[in-house]
Tab-separated table of C-alpha atoms in Angstrom:
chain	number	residue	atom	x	y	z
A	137	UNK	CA	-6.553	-11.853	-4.127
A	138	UNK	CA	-4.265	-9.363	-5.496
A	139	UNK	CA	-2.290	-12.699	-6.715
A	140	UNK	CA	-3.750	-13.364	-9.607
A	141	UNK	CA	-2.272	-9.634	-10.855
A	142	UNK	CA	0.857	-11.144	-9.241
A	143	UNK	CA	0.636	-14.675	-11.332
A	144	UNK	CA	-0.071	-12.530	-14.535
A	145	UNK	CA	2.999	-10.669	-14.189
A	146	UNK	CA	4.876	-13.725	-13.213
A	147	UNK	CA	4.076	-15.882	-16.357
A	148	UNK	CA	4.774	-13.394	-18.342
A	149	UNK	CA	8.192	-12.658	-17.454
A	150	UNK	CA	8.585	-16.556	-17.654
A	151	UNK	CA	7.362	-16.975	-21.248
A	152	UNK	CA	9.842	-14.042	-22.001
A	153	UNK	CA	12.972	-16.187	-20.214
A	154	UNK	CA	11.539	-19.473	-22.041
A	155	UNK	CA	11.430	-17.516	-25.639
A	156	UNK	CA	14.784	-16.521	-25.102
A	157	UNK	CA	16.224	-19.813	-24.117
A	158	UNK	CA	14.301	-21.425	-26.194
A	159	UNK	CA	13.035	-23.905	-23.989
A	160	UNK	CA	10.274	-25.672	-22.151
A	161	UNK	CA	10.445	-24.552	-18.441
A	162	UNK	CA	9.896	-27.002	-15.841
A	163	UNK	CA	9.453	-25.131	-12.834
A	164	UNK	CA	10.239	-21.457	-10.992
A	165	UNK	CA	11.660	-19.947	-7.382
A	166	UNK	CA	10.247	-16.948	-6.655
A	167	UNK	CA	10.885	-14.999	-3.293
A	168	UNK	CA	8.959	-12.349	-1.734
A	169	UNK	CA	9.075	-10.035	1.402
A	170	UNK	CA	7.486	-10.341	4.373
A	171	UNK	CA	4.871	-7.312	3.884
A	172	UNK	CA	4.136	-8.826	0.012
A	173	UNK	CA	1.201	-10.687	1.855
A	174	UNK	CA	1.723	-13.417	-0.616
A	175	UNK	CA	0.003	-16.468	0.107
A	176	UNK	CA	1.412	-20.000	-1.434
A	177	UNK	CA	-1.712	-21.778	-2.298
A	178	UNK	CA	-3.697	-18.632	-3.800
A	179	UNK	CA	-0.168	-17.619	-6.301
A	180	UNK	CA	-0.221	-21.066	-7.275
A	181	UNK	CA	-4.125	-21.491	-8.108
A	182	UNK	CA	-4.092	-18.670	-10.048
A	183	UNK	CA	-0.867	-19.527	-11.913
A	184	UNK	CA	-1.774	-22.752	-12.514
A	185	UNK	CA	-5.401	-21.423	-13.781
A	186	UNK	CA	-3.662	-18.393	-16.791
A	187	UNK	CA	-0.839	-20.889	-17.751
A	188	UNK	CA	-2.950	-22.951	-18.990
A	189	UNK	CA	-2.760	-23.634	-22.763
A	190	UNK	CA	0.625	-21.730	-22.356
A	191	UNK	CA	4.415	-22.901	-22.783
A	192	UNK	CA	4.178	-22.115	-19.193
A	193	UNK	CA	1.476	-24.696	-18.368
A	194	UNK	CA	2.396	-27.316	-15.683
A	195	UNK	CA	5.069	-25.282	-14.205
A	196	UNK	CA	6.251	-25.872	-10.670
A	197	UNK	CA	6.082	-22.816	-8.352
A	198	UNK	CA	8.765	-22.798	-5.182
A	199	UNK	CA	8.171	-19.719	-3.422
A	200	UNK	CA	10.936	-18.377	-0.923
A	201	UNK	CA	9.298	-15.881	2.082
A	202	UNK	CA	12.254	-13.640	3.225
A	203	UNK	CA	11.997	-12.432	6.770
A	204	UNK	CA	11.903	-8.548	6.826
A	205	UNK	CA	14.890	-7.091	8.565
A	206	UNK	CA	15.171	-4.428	11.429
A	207	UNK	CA	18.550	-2.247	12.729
A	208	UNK	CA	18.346	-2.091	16.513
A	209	UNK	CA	19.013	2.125	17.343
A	210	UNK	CA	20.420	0.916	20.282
A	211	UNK	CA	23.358	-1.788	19.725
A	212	UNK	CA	22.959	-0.893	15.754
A	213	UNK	CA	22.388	-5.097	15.441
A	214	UNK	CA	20.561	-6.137	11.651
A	215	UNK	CA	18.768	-8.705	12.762
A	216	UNK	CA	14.743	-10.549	11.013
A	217	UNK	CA	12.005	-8.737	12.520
A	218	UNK	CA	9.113	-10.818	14.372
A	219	UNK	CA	6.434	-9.450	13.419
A	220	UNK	CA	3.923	-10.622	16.495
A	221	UNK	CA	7.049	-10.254	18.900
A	222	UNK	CA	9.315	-7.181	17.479
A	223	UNK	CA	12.196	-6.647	19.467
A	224	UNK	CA	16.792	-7.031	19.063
A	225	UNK	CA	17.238	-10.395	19.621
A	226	UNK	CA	20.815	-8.726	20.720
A	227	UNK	CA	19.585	-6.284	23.244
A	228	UNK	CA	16.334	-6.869	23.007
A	229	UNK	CA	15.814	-3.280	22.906
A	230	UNK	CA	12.163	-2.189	21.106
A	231	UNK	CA	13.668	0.816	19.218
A	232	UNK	CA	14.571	-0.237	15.896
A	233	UNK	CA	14.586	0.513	12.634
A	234	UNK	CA	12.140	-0.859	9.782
A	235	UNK	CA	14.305	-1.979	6.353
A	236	UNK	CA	12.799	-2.033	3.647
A	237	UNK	CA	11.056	-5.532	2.401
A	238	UNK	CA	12.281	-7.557	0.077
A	239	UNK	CA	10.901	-7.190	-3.440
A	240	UNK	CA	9.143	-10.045	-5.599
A	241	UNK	CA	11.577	-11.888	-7.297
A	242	UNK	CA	11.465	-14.405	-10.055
A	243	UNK	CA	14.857	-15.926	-9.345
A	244	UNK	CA	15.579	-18.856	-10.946
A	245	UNK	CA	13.638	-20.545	-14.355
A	246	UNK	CA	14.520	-24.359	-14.709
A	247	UNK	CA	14.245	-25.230	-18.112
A	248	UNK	CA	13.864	-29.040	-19.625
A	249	UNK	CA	17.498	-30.235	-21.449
A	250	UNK	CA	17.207	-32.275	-24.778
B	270	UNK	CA	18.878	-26.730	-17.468
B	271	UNK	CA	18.958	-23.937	-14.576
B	272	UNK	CA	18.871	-19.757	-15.182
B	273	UNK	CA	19.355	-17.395	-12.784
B	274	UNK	CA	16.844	-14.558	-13.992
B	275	UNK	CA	16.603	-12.093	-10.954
B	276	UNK	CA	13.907	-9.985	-11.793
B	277	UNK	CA	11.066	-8.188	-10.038
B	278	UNK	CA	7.769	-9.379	-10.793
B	279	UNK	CA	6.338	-6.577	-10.580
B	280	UNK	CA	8.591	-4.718	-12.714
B	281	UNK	CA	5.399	-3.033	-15.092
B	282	UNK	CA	4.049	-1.620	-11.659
B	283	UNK	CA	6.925	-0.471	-10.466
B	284	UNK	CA	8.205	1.757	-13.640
B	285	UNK	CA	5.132	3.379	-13.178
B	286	UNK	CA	5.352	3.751	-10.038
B	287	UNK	CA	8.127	5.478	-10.955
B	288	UNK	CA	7.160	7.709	-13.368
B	289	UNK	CA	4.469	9.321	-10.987
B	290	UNK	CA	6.631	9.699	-8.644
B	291	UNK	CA	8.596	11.599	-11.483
B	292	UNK	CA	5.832	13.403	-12.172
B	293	UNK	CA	4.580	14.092	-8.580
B	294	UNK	CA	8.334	15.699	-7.138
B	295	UNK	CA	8.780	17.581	-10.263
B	296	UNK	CA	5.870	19.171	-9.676
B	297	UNK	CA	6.197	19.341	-5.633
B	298	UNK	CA	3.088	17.871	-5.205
B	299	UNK	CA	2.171	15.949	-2.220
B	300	UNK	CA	-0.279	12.792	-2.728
B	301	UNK	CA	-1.548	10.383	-0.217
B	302	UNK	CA	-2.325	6.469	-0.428
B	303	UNK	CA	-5.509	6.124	1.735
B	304	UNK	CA	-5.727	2.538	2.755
B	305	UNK	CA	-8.427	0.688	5.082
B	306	UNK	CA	-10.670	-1.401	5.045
B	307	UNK	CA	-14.389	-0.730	3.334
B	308	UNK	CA	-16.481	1.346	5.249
B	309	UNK	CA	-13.871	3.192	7.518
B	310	UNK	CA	-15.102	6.345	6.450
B	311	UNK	CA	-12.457	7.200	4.022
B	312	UNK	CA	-14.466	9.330	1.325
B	313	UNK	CA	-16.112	11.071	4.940
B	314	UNK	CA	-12.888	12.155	5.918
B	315	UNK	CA	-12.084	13.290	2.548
B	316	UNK	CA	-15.068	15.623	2.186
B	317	UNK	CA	-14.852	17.505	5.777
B	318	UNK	CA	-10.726	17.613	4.380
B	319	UNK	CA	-11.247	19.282	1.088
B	320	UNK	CA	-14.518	21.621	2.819
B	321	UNK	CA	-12.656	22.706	5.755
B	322	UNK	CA	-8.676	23.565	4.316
B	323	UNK	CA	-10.757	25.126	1.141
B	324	UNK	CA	-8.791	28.257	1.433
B	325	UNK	CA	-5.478	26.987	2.323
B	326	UNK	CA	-5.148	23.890	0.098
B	327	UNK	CA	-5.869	23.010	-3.319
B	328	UNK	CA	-7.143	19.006	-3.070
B	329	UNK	CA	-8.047	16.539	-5.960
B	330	UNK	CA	-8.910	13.475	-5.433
B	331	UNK	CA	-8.502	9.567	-7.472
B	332	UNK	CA	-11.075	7.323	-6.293
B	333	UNK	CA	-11.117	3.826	-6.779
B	334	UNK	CA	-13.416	1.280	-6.574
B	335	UNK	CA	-14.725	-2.010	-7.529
B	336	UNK	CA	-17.664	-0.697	-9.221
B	337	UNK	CA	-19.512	2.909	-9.421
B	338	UNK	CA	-18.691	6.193	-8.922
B	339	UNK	CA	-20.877	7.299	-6.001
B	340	UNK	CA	-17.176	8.071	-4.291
B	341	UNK	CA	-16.612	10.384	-7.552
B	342	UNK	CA	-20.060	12.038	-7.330
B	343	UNK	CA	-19.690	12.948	-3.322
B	344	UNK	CA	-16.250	13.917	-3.604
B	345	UNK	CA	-17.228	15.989	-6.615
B	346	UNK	CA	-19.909	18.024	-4.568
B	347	UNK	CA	-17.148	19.781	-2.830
B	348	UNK	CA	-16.664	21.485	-6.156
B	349	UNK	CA	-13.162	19.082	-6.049
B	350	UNK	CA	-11.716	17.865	-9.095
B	351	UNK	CA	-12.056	13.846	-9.098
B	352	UNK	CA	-11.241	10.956	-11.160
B	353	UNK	CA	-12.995	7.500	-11.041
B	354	UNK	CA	-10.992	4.144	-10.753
B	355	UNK	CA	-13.687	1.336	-11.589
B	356	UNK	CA	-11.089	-1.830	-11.242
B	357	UNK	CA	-14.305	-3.722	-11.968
B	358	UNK	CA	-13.135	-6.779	-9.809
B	359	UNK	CA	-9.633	-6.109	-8.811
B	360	UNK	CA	-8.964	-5.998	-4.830
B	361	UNK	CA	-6.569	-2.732	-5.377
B	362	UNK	CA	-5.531	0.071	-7.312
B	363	UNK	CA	-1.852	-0.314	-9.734
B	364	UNK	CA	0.431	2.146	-10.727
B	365	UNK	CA	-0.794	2.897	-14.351
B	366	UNK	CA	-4.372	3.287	-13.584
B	367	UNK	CA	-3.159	6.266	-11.878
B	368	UNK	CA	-0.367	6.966	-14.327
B	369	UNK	CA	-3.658	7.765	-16.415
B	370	UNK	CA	-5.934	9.594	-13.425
B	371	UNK	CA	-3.080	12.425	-13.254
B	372	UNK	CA	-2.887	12.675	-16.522
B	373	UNK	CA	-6.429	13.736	-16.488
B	374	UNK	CA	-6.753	15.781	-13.348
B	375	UNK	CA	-5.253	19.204	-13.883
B	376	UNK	CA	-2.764	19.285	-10.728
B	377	UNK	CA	-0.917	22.576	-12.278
B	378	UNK	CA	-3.696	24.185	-10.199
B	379	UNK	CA	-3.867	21.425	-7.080
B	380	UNK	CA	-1.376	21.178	-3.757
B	381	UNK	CA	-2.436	17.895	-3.120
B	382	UNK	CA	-3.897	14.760	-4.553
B	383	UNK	CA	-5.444	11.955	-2.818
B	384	UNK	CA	-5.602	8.570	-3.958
B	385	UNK	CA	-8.598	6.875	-2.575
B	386	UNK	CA	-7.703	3.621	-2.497
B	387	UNK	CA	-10.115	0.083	-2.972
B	388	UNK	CA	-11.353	-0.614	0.437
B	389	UNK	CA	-9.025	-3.688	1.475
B	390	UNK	CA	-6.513	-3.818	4.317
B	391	UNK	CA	-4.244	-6.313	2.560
B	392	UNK	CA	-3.922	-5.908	-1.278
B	393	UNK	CA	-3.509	-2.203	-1.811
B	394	UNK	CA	-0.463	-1.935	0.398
B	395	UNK	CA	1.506	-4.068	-1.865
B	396	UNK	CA	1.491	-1.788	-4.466
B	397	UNK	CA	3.155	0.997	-4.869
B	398	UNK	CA	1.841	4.011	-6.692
B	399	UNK	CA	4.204	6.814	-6.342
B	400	UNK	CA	2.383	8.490	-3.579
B	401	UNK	CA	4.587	10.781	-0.873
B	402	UNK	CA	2.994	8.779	1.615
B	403	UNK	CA	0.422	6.029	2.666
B	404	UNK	CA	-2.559	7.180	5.174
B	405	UNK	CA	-4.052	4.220	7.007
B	406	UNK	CA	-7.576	4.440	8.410
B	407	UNK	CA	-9.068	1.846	10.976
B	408	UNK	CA	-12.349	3.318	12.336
B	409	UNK	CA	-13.050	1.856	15.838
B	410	UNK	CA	-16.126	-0.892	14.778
B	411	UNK	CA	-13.364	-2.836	12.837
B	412	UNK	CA	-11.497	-3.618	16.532
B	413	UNK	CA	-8.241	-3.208	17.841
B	414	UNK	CA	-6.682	-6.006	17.078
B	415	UNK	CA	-6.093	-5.154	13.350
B	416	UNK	CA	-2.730	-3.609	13.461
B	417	UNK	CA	-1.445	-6.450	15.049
B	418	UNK	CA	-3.244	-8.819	12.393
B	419	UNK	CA	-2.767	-7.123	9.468
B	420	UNK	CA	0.919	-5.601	10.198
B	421	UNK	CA	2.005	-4.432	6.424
B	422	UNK	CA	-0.183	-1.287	6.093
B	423	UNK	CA	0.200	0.038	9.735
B	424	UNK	CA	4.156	-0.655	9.204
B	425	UNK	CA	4.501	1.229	6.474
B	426	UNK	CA	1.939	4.484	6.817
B	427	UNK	CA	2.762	7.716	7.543
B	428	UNK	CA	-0.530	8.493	9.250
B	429	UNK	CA	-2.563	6.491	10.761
B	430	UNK	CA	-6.541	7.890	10.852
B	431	UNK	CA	-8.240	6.427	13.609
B	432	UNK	CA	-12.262	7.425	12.279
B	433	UNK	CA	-15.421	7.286	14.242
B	434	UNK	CA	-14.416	8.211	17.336
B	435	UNK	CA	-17.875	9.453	18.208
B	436	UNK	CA	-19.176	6.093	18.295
B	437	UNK	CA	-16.967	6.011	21.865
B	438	UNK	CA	-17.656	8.542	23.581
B	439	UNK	CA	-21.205	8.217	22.947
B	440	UNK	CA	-21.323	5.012	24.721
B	441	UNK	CA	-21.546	2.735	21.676
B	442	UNK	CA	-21.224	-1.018	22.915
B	443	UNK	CA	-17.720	-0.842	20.734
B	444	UNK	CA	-14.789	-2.303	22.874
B	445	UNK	CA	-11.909	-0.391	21.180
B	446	UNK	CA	-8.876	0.389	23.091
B	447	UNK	CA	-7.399	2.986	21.674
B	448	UNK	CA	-3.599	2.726	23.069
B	449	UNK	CA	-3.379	-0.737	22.135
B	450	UNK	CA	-3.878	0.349	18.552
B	451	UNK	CA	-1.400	2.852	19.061
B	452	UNK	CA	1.293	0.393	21.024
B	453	UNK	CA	0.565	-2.261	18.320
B	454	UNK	CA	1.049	-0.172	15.726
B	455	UNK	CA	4.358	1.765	16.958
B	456	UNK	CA	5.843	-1.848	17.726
B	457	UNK	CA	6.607	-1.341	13.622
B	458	UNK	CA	6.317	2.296	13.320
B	459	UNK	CA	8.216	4.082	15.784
B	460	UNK	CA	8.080	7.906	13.402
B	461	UNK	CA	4.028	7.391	12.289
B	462	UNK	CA	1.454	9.632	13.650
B	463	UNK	CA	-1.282	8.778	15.095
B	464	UNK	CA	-4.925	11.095	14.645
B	465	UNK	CA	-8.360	9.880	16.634
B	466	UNK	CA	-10.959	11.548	14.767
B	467	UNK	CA	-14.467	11.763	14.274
B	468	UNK	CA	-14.883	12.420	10.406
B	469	UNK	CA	-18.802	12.936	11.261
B	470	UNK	CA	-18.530	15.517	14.611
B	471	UNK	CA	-15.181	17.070	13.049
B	472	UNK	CA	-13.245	16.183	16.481
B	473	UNK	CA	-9.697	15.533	16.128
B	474	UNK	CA	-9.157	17.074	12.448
B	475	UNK	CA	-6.755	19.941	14.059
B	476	UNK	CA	-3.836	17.539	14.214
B	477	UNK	CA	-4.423	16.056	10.950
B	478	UNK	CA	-4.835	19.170	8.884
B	479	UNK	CA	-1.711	20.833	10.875
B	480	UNK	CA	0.155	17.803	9.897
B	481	UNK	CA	-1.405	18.077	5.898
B	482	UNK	CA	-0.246	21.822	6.023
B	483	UNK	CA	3.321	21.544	6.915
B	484	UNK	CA	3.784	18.372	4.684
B	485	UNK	CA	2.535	20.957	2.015
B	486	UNK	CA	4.346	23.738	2.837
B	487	UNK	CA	7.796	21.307	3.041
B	488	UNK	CA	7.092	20.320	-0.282
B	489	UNK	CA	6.430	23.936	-2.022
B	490	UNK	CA	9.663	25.439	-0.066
B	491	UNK	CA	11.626	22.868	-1.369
């Protein structure tokens, strides 16, 4: 639920990008950590629902979901974290490290060419 | 036409975030994220908190909530300073509204501030609010299967609160076991501690208040 606060944050920093390009955009990748608990079909609804009557309205929405990453204590091996089955796919070894998740990004803005 | 823009989304949050935390180590103050679900017993464990280390530590509280502040008025009956959150709708507290809350609780004269987060296992943990540290509280009715199903807050808490242990060992018809919650939860946590209490009996508070006192007392030597 916390997505809509997530989709109001997103268009905005969109309409920023498309006031300084000073263009239409067409569509946005977006990634997000593992922990973000972002789901795909409620960021989407919700963007979809704000942008509308917006220079943002109709955008396209690809959103990336980066593994988190552990460091294995025992063979020191970065490896992505399973988070039902959490062990070094090296050494499978159970005592590892927790890095920190990725952030939400807004990565990339394509804009329409004239 | 394609731009590479790299920015966090939640940029806004995050500055404040910032600034509290600012704010908060300037001032060597500890404050806790408490996350769980509703009805965990959260404001409970508060209460017996602030009653019982009355002599030893100063405690304010932020509450938030969707709507009302019957949090605020049983938190203030411990004579505790508190602020209310309404978020009138929203599934979890951001880093301005408490930006504003310290602003207007008068922590020159508190150790400790609590941040009493919306009941919600998922949202709340995906903001940051400048806290020292996230408690998480799972009281034993909810089941033990939650740290496996709802890994981010149990992965990234300090503490983790397990409340109502009473209901156990009184024979309840609860099927809670205990060290699967605490295998589960270690799985992502190896360094978080781990507290079965009973926020209505008092049983189990030792650990967690010696654990609030030297987290305080790190904090003022500092």
């Amino acid at each position: 639920m916390h997505e809509t606060m997530v989709a109001q944050n997103l268009l905005a920093t969109i309409s920023d990008e498309a006031v300084k390009q000073n263009a239409k955009p067409l569509s946005a990748k977006i990634s997000c950590g593992t922990l973000n608990a972002i789901n795909d079909d409620a960021l989407c609804f919700a963007f979809e629902a704000i942008a509308k009557g917006t220079n943002c309205e109709g955008i396209k929405l690809e959103i990336e979901h980066k593994p988190i990453q552990g460091q294995c204590k025992n063979c020191n091996e970065r490896f992505d974290v399973v988070i039902s089955h959490p062990y070094c796919p090296e050494c499978n070894s159970e005592n590892f490290d927790l890095l920190p998740d990725a952030p939400l990004m807004l990565e990339e803005i394509e804009f329409e060419t004239e | 036409m394609k731009v590479n823009v790299g920015k966090k989304i939640l940029k806004a949050n995050e500055e404040y975030a910032l600034e509290n935390r600012h704010l908060l180590t300037e001032q060597k103050k500890l404050c806790l994220n408490m996350i769980s679900s509703p009805g965990s017993g959260k404001t409970t464990i508060l209460i017996r908190t602030i009653n019982e280390l009355k002599d030893k530590i100063k405690i304010g509280v932020i509450e938030g909530d969707v709507q009302t502040d019957l949090d605020a008025e049983r938190i203030r009956a411990t004579q505790a300073p508190v602020i209310q959150i309404e978020t009138k709708g929203a599934c979890h507290l951001n880093a301005a509204q408490v930006n504003r809350a310290l602003s207007n609780l008068p922590i020159n004269n508190l150790d400790l501030i609590f941040i009493e987060n919306v009941g919600n296992l998922v949202c709340p943990s995906a903001f940051e609010l400048g806290e020292s540290g996230k408690i998480a509280v799972l009281s034993v009715v909810e089941g033990d299967d939650k740290p496996a199903k709802y890994p981010a807050i149990f992965a990234r808490a300090k503490v983790l609160l397990i409340n109502k242990l009473d209901l156990l060992e009184a024979g309840a018809q609860v099927d809670f076991d205990i060290e699967r919650v605490k295998a589960d939860t270690r799985k992502l946590n190896k360094g978080i501690k781990i507290f079965a209490i009973s926020a209505k009996t008092g049983a189990g508070f030792a650990g967690w208040y010696d654990w609030l006192e030297k987290e305080v007392k790190n904090l003022r030597g500092r």
